[in-house]
CSV table of C-alpha atoms in Angstrom, one decimal:
chain,number,residue,atom,x,y,z
A,1,MET,CA,198.8,50.5,107.0
A,2,THR,CA,201.3,50.3,109.8
A,3,SER,CA,202.4,52.9,112.4
A,4,GLY,CA,205.7,54.5,112.6
A,5,PRO,CA,208.1,57.4,112.3
A,6,ASP,CA,206.8,58.3,108.8
A,7,TYR,CA,203.0,57.1,109.7
A,8,PRO,CA,201.7,58.0,112.8
A,9,ALA,CA,198.7,55.9,114.3
A,10,GLU,CA,195.6,57.8,114.0
A,11,THR,CA,193.9,59.0,117.5
A,12,PRO,CA,190.7,60.5,118.2
A,13,GLU,CA,192.2,64.1,118.8
A,14,ASP,CA,193.0,63.7,114.9
A,15,GLY,CA,189.4,64.1,114.1
A,16,PRO,CA,186.3,62.0,114.8
A,17,ALA,CA,186.9,58.1,114.6
A,18,ARG,CA,184.3,56.5,111.6
A,19,SER,CA,182.7,53.2,112.3
A,20,PRO,CA,183.3,50.7,109.6
A,21,SER,CA,179.6,50.1,109.0
A,22,GLY,CA,178.5,53.7,109.3
A,23,PRO,CA,177.3,55.8,106.4
A,24,SER,CA,179.6,57.5,104.3
A,25,PRO,CA,179.4,61.1,104.0
A,26,ASP,CA,179.0,60.9,100.5
A,27,ALA,CA,176.1,58.4,100.9
A,28,ASP,CA,173.1,59.2,98.8
A,29,PRO,CA,170.1,60.3,101.2
A,30,ASN,CA,167.5,58.4,98.8
A,31,ALA,CA,169.4,55.0,99.2
A,32,PRO,CA,167.1,52.4,100.9
A,33,HIS,CA,167.5,52.3,104.7
A,34,GLN,CA,169.3,49.0,106.1
A,35,PRO,CA,166.5,46.8,107.9
A,36,LEU,CA,167.0,46.9,111.9
A,37,PRO,CA,168.8,43.9,113.1
A,38,TYR,CA,166.6,40.8,114.2
A,39,ARG,CA,167.3,41.0,117.7
A,40,VAL,CA,166.0,44.9,117.7
A,41,ARG,CA,162.8,43.9,115.8
A,42,ALA,CA,162.0,41.2,118.2
A,43,ARG,CA,162.5,43.0,121.1
A,44,LEU,CA,160.4,46.0,119.7
A,45,ARG,CA,157.5,43.4,118.6
A,46,GLY,CA,157.6,42.3,122.5
A,47,ALA,CA,157.2,45.6,124.0
A,48,GLY,CA,154.3,46.1,121.6
A,49,ARG,CA,152.6,43.2,122.5
A,50,TRP,CA,153.1,43.9,126.5
A,51,LEU,CA,151.4,47.2,125.9
A,52,ARG,CA,148.6,45.8,124.2
A,53,VAL,CA,148.1,43.1,127.0
A,54,HIS,CA,148.5,45.7,129.9
A,55,ALA,CA,147.1,48.9,128.6
A,56,ARG,CA,143.6,47.9,129.5
A,57,HIS,CA,144.8,47.1,133.1
A,58,ALA,CA,146.6,50.4,133.5
A,59,LEU,CA,143.4,52.3,132.4
A,60,VAL,CA,141.6,50.3,135.2
A,61,VAL,CA,144.2,50.8,137.6
A,62,GLY,CA,144.2,54.8,136.8
A,63,VAL,CA,140.5,54.8,137.4
A,64,VAL,CA,140.5,53.1,140.4
A,65,THR,CA,143.3,55.2,141.9
A,66,ALA,CA,141.3,58.5,140.9
A,67,VAL,CA,138.2,57.3,142.8
A,68,ALA,CA,140.3,56.4,145.6
A,69,GLY,CA,141.7,59.9,145.5
A,70,ALA,CA,138.3,61.4,145.3
A,71,LEU,CA,137.1,59.1,148.5
A,72,ALA,CA,140.2,60.3,150.3
A,73,THR,CA,138.9,63.9,150.2
A,74,VAL,CA,135.7,63.1,151.6
A,75,GLY,CA,135.6,62.7,155.3
A,76,ALA,CA,135.2,59.7,157.2
A,77,ASP,CA,131.6,60.8,158.6
A,78,GLN,CA,130.6,61.6,155.2
A,79,LEU,CA,131.1,58.4,153.7
A,80,PRO,CA,128.0,56.5,155.0
A,81,LYS,CA,125.9,59.2,153.4
A,82,LEU,CA,127.0,58.2,150.0
A,83,PHE,CA,125.0,55.1,150.1
A,84,GLU,CA,121.9,56.6,151.6
A,85,GLU,CA,118.7,56.3,150.1
A,86,PRO,CA,117.5,60.0,148.8
A,87,PRO,CA,115.3,61.9,151.3
A,88,PRO,CA,111.7,62.0,150.5
A,89,GLY,CA,110.4,64.8,148.3
A,90,CYS,CA,107.1,65.7,149.8
A,91,PRO,CA,107.1,65.2,153.5
A,92,GLY,CA,103.6,66.1,155.2
A,93,ALA,CA,100.6,67.4,153.2
A,94,GLY,CA,102.6,67.4,150.0
A,95,CYS,CA,102.5,63.8,149.9
A,96,ASP,CA,99.0,63.5,149.7
A,97,GLY,CA,97.6,61.8,146.3
A,98,LYS,CA,101.3,61.2,145.1
A,99,SER,CA,102.8,57.8,144.3
A,100,PRO,CA,104.9,56.4,147.3
A,101,LYS,CA,107.4,55.2,145.0
A,102,ASP,CA,108.2,58.2,143.0
A,103,SER,CA,108.1,60.3,146.1
A,104,GLY,CA,110.6,58.3,148.1
A,105,CYS,CA,108.4,57.3,150.5
A,106,ALA,CA,108.7,53.6,150.3
A,107,TYR,CA,112.0,53.4,151.3
A,108,ASP,CA,111.6,53.8,154.9
A,109,ALA,CA,107.8,52.6,155.0
A,110,ALA,CA,106.6,49.9,157.4
A,111,THR,CA,104.1,47.2,156.9
A,112,TRP,CA,101.1,45.9,158.3
A,113,GLU,CA,99.4,42.4,157.0
A,114,PRO,CA,97.1,40.5,158.6
A,115,LYS,CA,98.2,36.8,158.5
A,116,GLU,CA,95.0,35.0,158.8
A,117,GLY,CA,91.9,35.5,156.6
A,118,ASN,CA,93.5,37.8,154.0
A,119,PRO,CA,92.6,36.1,150.6
A,120,VAL,CA,94.6,38.3,148.2
A,121,ARG,CA,97.1,39.6,150.9
A,122,ILE,CA,96.2,43.1,150.9
A,123,HIS,CA,98.4,45.2,153.3
A,124,LEU,CA,98.8,48.4,154.8
A,125,ARG,CA,102.1,50.6,154.2
A,126,TYR,CA,103.2,53.7,156.4
A,127,SER,CA,105.8,56.3,155.7
A,128,LYS,CA,106.4,58.0,159.3
A,129,SER,CA,109.0,60.4,157.5
A,130,CYS,CA,106.4,61.1,154.6
A,131,GLY,CA,103.4,61.3,157.3
A,132,ALA,CA,101.5,58.9,155.0
A,133,VAL,CA,99.8,55.6,154.3
A,134,TRP,CA,98.6,53.9,151.1
A,135,GLY,CA,97.6,50.3,150.4
A,136,ARG,CA,98.5,47.4,148.0
A,137,ILE,CA,97.2,44.2,146.7
A,138,VAL,CA,99.6,41.8,146.0
A,139,ASN,CA,98.1,38.3,144.8
A,140,GLY,CA,94.9,39.6,143.3
A,141,GLU,CA,93.9,39.0,139.4
A,142,PRO,CA,93.1,42.1,137.0
A,143,GLY,CA,90.3,44.0,137.8
A,144,ASP,CA,90.3,43.4,141.7
A,145,MET,CA,90.6,46.6,143.7
A,146,VAL,CA,92.3,47.7,146.9
A,147,THR,CA,90.6,50.5,148.5
A,148,LEU,CA,91.9,52.6,151.6
A,149,ARG,CA,89.9,55.2,153.8
A,150,VAL,CA,91.6,57.3,156.5
A,151,SER,CA,89.3,58.4,159.3
A,152,GLY,CA,88.4,61.6,159.3
A,153,GLY,CA,90.5,61.8,156.2
A,154,ALA,CA,91.0,61.1,152.3
A,155,ALA,CA,89.9,58.0,150.5
A,156,ARG,CA,92.1,56.4,147.9
A,157,SER,CA,91.5,53.4,145.5
A,158,ALA,CA,93.5,51.2,142.7
A,159,SER,CA,92.5,48.4,140.4
A,160,ILE,CA,95.0,45.8,139.0
A,161,ASP,CA,95.6,46.3,135.3
A,162,TYR,CA,97.8,43.5,134.7
A,163,ARG,CA,99.9,40.7,136.8
A,164,HIS,CA,98.5,40.6,140.3
A,165,ASP,CA,99.7,43.4,142.2
A,166,LYS,CA,98.9,47.2,142.6
A,167,TYR,CA,99.1,50.0,145.3
A,168,THR,CA,97.2,53.1,145.7
A,169,THR,CA,98.5,56.8,146.0
A,170,MET,CA,99.2,57.9,149.4
A,171,ALA,CA,96.7,59.6,151.8
A,172,THR,CA,98.2,62.0,154.2
A,173,VAL,CA,97.9,60.9,158.2
A,174,GLY,CA,99.1,62.5,161.5
A,175,LEU,CA,100.7,61.3,164.1
A,176,THR,CA,97.5,59.3,165.4
A,177,PHE,CA,95.5,57.7,162.7
A,178,ARG,CA,92.7,54.8,162.1
A,179,VAL,CA,92.5,53.5,158.6
A,180,ARG,CA,90.1,50.8,156.8
A,181,LEU,CA,91.9,48.8,154.1
A,182,CYS,CA,89.6,46.7,151.9
A,183,ALA,CA,90.2,44.2,149.0
A,184,VAL,CA,87.1,44.3,146.4
A,185,PRO,CA,87.1,41.3,143.9
A,186,MET,CA,86.6,41.6,140.3
A,187,THR,CA,83.2,40.1,139.1
A,188,GLY,CA,83.0,38.6,135.8
A,189,PRO,CA,83.0,35.0,133.9
A,190,ARG,CA,86.9,35.2,133.7
A,191,ARG,CA,87.0,34.8,137.4
A,192,THR,CA,89.1,31.7,138.2
A,193,VAL,CA,89.5,32.3,142.1
A,194,THR,CA,86.3,33.1,144.3
A,195,TRP,CA,86.5,35.3,147.5
A,196,VAL,CA,84.7,37.6,149.1
A,197,LYS,CA,85.2,41.6,150.2
A,198,TYR,CA,87.9,41.6,152.7
A,199,CYS,CA,88.5,44.5,155.1
A,200,PHE,CA,90.6,45.2,158.1
A,201,GLU,CA,91.5,48.4,160.3
A,202,ALA,CA,94.8,49.8,161.6
A,203,THR,CA,96.0,52.3,163.7
A,204,GLU,CA,99.4,53.6,164.2
A,205,HIS,CA,100.0,51.0,167.2
A,206,VAL,CA,99.6,47.7,165.2
A,207,PRO,CA,103.0,45.6,165.1
A,208,TRP,CA,104.3,47.2,161.7
A,209,GLU,CA,107.0,45.1,160.0
């Protein structure tokens, strides 16, 4: 159709223009939809792959950002405390007879071990913050025993159940003390290494390591 005096051209003001490919108002709503163009479908598939690849990284970045934000709320002087060992749970007389490991006393403990004539490497452990000592045997055999006696105080002992090492429970000491520590061999036909009972004494003045 051509425009002219008898047939004016259709303008936007005359009504909404219809797309030649758009659906007709009388189209059946139950009719199957036309498939998306190939280019659109390809872009959607690409976007889906990107989300699958980067979703895990996005989650990690989100967690790291949250942790960093939490740390930012902590004062700079408080940050080292986040990495410190927990304080001992039984200072003083409350540590007597308890496990040094379970009570937190082993974290800051010092060690004294004679380097010569020590057949099974027994050593004395001392925690100043807990005010306690305990003995340990390192290279023994099942049945070998480590004994500890505090001068004027308590005595402790422990024997190896399996493997090669064992430590006693703690004995309370004051700022000054004297301790006698011994390794006692198990006697029997299963013994593979022969050595005799070995003892030494130590005070708060030994060169603790």
